[in-house]
Short mmCIF file of C-alpha atoms and ligand atoms in Angstrom, two decimals:
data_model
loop_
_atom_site.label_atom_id
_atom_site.label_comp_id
_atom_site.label_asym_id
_atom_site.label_seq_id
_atom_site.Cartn_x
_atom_site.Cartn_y
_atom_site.Cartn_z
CA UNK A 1 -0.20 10.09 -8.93
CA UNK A 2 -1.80 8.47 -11.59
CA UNK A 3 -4.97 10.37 -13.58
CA UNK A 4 -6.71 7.50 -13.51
CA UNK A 5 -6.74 7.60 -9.51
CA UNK A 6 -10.79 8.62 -8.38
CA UNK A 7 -11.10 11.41 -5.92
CA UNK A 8 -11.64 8.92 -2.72
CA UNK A 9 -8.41 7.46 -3.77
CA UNK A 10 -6.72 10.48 -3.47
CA UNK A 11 -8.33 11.53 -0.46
CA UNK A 12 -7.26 8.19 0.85
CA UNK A 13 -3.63 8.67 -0.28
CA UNK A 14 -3.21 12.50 0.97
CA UNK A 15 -4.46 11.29 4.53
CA UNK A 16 -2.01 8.16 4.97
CA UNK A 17 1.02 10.36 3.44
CA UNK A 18 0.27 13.15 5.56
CA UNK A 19 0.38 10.03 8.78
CA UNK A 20 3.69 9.23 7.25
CA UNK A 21 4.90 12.63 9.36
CA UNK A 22 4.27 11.10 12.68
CA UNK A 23 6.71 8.02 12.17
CA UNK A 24 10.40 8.55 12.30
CA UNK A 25 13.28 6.12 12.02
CA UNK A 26 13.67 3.76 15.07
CA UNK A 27 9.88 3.55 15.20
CA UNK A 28 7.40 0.39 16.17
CA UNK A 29 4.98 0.73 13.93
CA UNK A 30 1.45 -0.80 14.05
CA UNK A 31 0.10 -1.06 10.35
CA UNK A 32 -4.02 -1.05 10.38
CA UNK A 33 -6.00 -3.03 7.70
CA UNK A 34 -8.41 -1.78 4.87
CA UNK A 35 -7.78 0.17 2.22
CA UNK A 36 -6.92 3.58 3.33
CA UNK A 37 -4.18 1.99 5.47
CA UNK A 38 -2.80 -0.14 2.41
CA UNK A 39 -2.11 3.49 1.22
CA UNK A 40 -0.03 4.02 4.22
CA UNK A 41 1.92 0.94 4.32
CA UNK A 42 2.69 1.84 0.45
CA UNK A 43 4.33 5.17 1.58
CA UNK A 44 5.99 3.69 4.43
CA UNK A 45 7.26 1.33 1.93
CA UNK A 46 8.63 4.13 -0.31
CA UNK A 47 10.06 5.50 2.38
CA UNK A 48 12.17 2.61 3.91
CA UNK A 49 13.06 2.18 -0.39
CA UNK A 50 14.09 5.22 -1.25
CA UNK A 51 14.75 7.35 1.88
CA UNK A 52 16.69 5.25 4.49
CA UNK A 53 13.67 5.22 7.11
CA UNK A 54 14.37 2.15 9.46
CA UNK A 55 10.85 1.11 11.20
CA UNK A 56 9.93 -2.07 12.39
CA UNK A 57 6.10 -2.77 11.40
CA UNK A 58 3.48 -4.72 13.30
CA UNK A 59 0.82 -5.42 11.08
CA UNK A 60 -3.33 -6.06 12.54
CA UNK A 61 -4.00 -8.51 9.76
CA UNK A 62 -2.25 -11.37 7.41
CA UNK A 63 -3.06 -9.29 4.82
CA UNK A 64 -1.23 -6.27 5.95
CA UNK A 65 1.78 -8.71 6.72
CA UNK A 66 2.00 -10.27 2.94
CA UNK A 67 1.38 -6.18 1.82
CA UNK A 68 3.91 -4.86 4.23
CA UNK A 69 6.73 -7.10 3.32
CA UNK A 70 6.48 -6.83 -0.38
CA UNK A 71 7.01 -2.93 0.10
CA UNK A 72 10.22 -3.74 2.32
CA UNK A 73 8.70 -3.12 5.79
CA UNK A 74 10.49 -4.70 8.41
CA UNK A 75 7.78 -7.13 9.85
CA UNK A 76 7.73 -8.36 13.59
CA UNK A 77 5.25 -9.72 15.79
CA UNK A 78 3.54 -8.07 18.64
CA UNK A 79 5.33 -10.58 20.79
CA UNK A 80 8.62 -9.18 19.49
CA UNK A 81 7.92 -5.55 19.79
CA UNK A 82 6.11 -5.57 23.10
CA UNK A 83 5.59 -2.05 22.86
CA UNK A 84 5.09 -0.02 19.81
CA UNK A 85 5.40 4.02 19.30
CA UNK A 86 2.12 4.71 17.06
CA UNK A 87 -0.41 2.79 15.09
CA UNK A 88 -2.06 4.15 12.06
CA UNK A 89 -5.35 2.63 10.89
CA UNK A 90 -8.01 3.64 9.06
CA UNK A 91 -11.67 3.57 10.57
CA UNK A 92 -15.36 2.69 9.25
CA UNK A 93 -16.98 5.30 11.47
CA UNK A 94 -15.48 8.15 13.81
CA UNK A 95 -17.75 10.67 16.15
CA UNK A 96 -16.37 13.87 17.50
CA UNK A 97 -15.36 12.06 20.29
CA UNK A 98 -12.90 9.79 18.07
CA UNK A 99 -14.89 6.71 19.00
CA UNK A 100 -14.59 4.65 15.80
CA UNK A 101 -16.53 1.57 14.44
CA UNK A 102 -13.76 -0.83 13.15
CA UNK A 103 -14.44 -4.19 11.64
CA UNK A 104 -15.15 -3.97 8.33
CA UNK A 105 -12.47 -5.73 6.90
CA UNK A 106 -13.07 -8.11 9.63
CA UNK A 107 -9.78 -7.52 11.95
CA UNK A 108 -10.59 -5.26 14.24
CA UNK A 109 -9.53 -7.60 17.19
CA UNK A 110 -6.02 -7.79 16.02
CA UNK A 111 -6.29 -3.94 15.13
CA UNK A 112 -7.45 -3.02 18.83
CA UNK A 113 -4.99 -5.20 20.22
CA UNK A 114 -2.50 -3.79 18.67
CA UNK A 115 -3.63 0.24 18.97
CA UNK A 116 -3.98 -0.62 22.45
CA UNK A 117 -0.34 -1.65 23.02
CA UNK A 118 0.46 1.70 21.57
CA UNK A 119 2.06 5.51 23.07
CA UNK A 120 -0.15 7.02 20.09
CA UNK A 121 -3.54 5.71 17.54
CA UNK A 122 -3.83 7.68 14.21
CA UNK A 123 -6.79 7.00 12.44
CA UNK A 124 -6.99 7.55 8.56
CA UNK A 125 -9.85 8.43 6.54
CA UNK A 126 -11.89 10.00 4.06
CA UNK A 127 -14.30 12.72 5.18
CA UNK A 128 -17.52 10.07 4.45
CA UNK A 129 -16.69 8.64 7.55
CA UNK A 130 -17.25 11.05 10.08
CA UNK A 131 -20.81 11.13 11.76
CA UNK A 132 -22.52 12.59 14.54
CA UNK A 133 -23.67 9.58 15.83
CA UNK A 134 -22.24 6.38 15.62
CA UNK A 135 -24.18 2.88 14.34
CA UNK A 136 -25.11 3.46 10.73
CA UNK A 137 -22.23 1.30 9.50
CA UNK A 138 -22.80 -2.34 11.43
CA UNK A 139 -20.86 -2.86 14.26
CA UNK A 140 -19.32 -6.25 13.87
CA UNK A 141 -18.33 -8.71 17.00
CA UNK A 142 -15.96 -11.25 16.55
CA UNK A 143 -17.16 -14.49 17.89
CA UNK A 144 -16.18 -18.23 18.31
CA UNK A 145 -17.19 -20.83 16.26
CA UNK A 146 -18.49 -22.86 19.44
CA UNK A 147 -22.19 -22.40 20.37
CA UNK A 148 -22.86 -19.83 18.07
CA UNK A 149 -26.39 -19.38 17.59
CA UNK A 150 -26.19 -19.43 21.97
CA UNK A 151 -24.23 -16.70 20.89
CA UNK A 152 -26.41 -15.01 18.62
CA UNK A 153 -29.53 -15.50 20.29
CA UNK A 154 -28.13 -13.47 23.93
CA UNK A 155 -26.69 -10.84 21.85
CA UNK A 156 -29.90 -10.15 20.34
CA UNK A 157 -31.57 -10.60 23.97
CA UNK A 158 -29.22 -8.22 25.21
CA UNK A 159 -29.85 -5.72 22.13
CA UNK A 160 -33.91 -5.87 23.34
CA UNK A 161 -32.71 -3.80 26.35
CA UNK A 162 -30.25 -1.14 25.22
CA UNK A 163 -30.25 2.57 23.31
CA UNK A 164 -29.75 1.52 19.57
CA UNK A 165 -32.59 2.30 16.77
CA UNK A 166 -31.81 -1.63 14.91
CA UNK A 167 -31.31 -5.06 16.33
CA UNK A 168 -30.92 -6.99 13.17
CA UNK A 169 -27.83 -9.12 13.65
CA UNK A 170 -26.24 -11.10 10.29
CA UNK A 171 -23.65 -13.29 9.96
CA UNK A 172 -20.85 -11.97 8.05
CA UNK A 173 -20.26 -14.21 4.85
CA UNK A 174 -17.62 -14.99 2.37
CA UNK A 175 -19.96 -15.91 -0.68
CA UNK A 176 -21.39 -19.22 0.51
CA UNK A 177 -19.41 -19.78 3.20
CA UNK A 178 -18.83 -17.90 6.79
CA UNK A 179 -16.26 -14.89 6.66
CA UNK A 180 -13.12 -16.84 8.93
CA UNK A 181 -11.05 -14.24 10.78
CA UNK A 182 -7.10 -14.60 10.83
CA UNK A 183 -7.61 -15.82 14.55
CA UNK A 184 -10.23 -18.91 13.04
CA UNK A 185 -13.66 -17.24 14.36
CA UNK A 186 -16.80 -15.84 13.11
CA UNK A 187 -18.19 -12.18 12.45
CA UNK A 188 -21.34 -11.21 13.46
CA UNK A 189 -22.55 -7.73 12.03
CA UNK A 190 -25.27 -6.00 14.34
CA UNK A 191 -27.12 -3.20 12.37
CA UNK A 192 -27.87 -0.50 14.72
CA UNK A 193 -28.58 1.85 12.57
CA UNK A 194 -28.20 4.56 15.95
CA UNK A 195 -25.58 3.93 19.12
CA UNK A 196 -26.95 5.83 21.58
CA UNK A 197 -24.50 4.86 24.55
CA UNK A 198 -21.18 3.31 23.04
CA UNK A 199 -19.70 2.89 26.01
CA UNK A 200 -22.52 0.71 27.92
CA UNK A 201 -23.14 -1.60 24.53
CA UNK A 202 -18.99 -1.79 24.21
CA UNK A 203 -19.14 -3.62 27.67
CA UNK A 204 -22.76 -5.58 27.84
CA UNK A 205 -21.95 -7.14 24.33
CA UNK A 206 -18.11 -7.94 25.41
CA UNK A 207 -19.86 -9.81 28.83
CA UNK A 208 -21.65 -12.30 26.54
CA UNK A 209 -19.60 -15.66 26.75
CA UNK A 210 -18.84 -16.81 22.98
CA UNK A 211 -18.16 -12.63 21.97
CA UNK A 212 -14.41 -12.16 21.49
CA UNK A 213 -14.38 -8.69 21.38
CA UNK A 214 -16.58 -5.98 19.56
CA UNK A 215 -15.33 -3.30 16.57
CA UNK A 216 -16.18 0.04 19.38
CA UNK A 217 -12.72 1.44 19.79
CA UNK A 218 -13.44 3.84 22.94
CA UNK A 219 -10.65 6.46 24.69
CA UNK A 220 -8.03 4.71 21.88
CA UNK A 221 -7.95 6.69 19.03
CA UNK A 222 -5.80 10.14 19.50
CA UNK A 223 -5.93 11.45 15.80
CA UNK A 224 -7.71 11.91 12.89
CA UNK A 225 -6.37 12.69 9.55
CA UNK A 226 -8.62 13.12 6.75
CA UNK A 227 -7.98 13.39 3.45
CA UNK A 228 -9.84 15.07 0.54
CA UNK A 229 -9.76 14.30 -3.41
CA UNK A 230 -8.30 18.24 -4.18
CA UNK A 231 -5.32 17.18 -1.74
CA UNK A 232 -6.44 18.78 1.85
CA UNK A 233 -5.75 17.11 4.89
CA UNK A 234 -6.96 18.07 7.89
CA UNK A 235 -5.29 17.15 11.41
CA UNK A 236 -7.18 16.76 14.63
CA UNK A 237 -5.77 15.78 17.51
CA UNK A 238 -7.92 15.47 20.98
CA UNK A 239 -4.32 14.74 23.35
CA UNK A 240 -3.01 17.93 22.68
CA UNK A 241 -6.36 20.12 21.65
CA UNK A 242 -4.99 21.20 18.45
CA UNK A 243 -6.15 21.33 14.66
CA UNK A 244 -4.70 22.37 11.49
CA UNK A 245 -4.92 21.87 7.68
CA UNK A 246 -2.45 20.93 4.80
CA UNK A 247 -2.55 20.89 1.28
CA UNK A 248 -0.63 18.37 -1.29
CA UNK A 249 -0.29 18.99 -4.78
CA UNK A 250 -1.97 16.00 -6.54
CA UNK A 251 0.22 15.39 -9.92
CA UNK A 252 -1.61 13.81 -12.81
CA UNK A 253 1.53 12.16 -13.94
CA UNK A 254 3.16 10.77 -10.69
CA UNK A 255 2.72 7.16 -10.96
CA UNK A 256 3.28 6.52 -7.28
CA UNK A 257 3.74 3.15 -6.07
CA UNK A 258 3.85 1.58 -9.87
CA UNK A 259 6.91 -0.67 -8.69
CA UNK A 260 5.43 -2.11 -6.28
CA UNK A 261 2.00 -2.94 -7.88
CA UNK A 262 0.66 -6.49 -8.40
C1 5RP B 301 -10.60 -3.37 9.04
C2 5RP B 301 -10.96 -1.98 9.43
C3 5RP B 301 -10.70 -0.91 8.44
O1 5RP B 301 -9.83 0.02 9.01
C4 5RP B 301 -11.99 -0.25 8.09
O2 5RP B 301 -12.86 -1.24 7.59
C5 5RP B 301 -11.79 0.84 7.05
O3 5RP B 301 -11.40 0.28 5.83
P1 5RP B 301 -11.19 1.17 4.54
O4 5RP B 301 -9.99 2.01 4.80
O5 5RP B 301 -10.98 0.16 3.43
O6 5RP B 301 -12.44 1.99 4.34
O7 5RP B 301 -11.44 -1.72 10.51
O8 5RP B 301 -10.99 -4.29 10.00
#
């Protein structure tokens, strides 16, 4: 690994690698978005390269398609797999419950469709993104373009009545423009700041016509793995009740990856 690599990019790294344990050849594989789950599709990559592992991937976003296929992934729709064996993501928020907050790269509909339609989710992360209580990152609900502020206005009507601490809700923007999701709609962020009752916002906002869905994955996730910058990894899985904790050597001079790079 390079030197030059900062600490959360290692942590980022030792988490997805340690994921890479959990896939094994003849695999459907759903690929998450974001930047800790680049890191995965990178080693996956490596893997199908230089060991032989045959996978077919299924990635959440257009950008994990055009990443996954210039590693050497195998690449197939969700149509085409039906059914796939794990998906590996990383998360903006997790609780002790392994609710997440997903969204922040904006495909979290894609992502939860495709955990969904899965035996097994692995998240990925870094340790900054566990928290006792979920809502300090903005949740983000993907909307249609179609009656919008209608939109807007009854989710912020709705957000009068329920347990959160902030009711600010922003467009999500691209610059000047508004931030297009790979299925053509909108992203509105709702800063929270506290979730009090994920469950009961989860389904009031996803009632409101003109909300696709919302970035609360609930009773989806089965696994965390989070990485630190000295190389631990720590395992936690609620199916089966059981934690444990690995270590990787982190080499100075193991440019991983560096044939691959843009
Ligand atoms: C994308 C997501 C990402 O998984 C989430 O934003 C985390 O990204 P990163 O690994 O870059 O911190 O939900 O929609």
């Amino acid at each position: 690994m390079s030197s030059e690599l900062p600490p959360i990019e290692k942590a980022k790294f030792v988490a997805a690698k340690q994921a890479t344990e959990y896939v094994e050849s003849g695999m459907k594989v759903g690929l998450g978005t974001g930047s800790t789950a680049e890191w995965l599709v990178q080693c996956l990559g490596e893997m199908v390269r230089e060991e032989g592992l045959r996978i077919k991937g299924v990635p959440t976003s257009k950008r994990t398609a055009r990443l996954a296929k210039k590693v050497g992934i195998d690449v197939i729709t969700l149509d085409e797999a039906k059914w796939l064996d794990v998906t590996i993501d990383g998360t903006d928020e997790y609780d002790s419950d392994l609710t997440l907050i997903k969204g922040g790269g904006g495909a979290h509909l894609r992502e939860k469709i495709v955990a969904t339609a899965s035996d097994r989710m692995i998240v990925i992360a870094d340790a900054s993104k566990k928290v006792d209580t979920l809502g300090a990152f903005p949740l983000p609900v993907e909307v249609i373009p179609f009656g919008l502020p209608v939109t807007q206005s009854l989710i912020e009507e709705t957000l009068s009545g329920l347990d959160v601490l902030g009711r600010d809700v922003t467009m999500r923007m691209q610059g000047d423009t508004p931030f297009v999701t790979d299925e053509g709609n909108f992203i509105l962020d709702l800063h929270l700041k506290r979730i009090g009752n994920p469950r009961q916002l989860s389904l009031v906002i996803n009632q409101i016509p003109g909300v696709v869905e919302n970035g609360l994955f609930i009773d989806i996730c089965d696994m965390v793995i989070v990485g630190y910058g000295d190389g631990r990894v720590t395992t936690r899985d609620i199916t089966n009740n059981t934690a444990n904790v690995v270590r990787f050597d982190v080499l100075d001079d193991d440019n991983i990856f560096s044939d691959v790079a843009d």
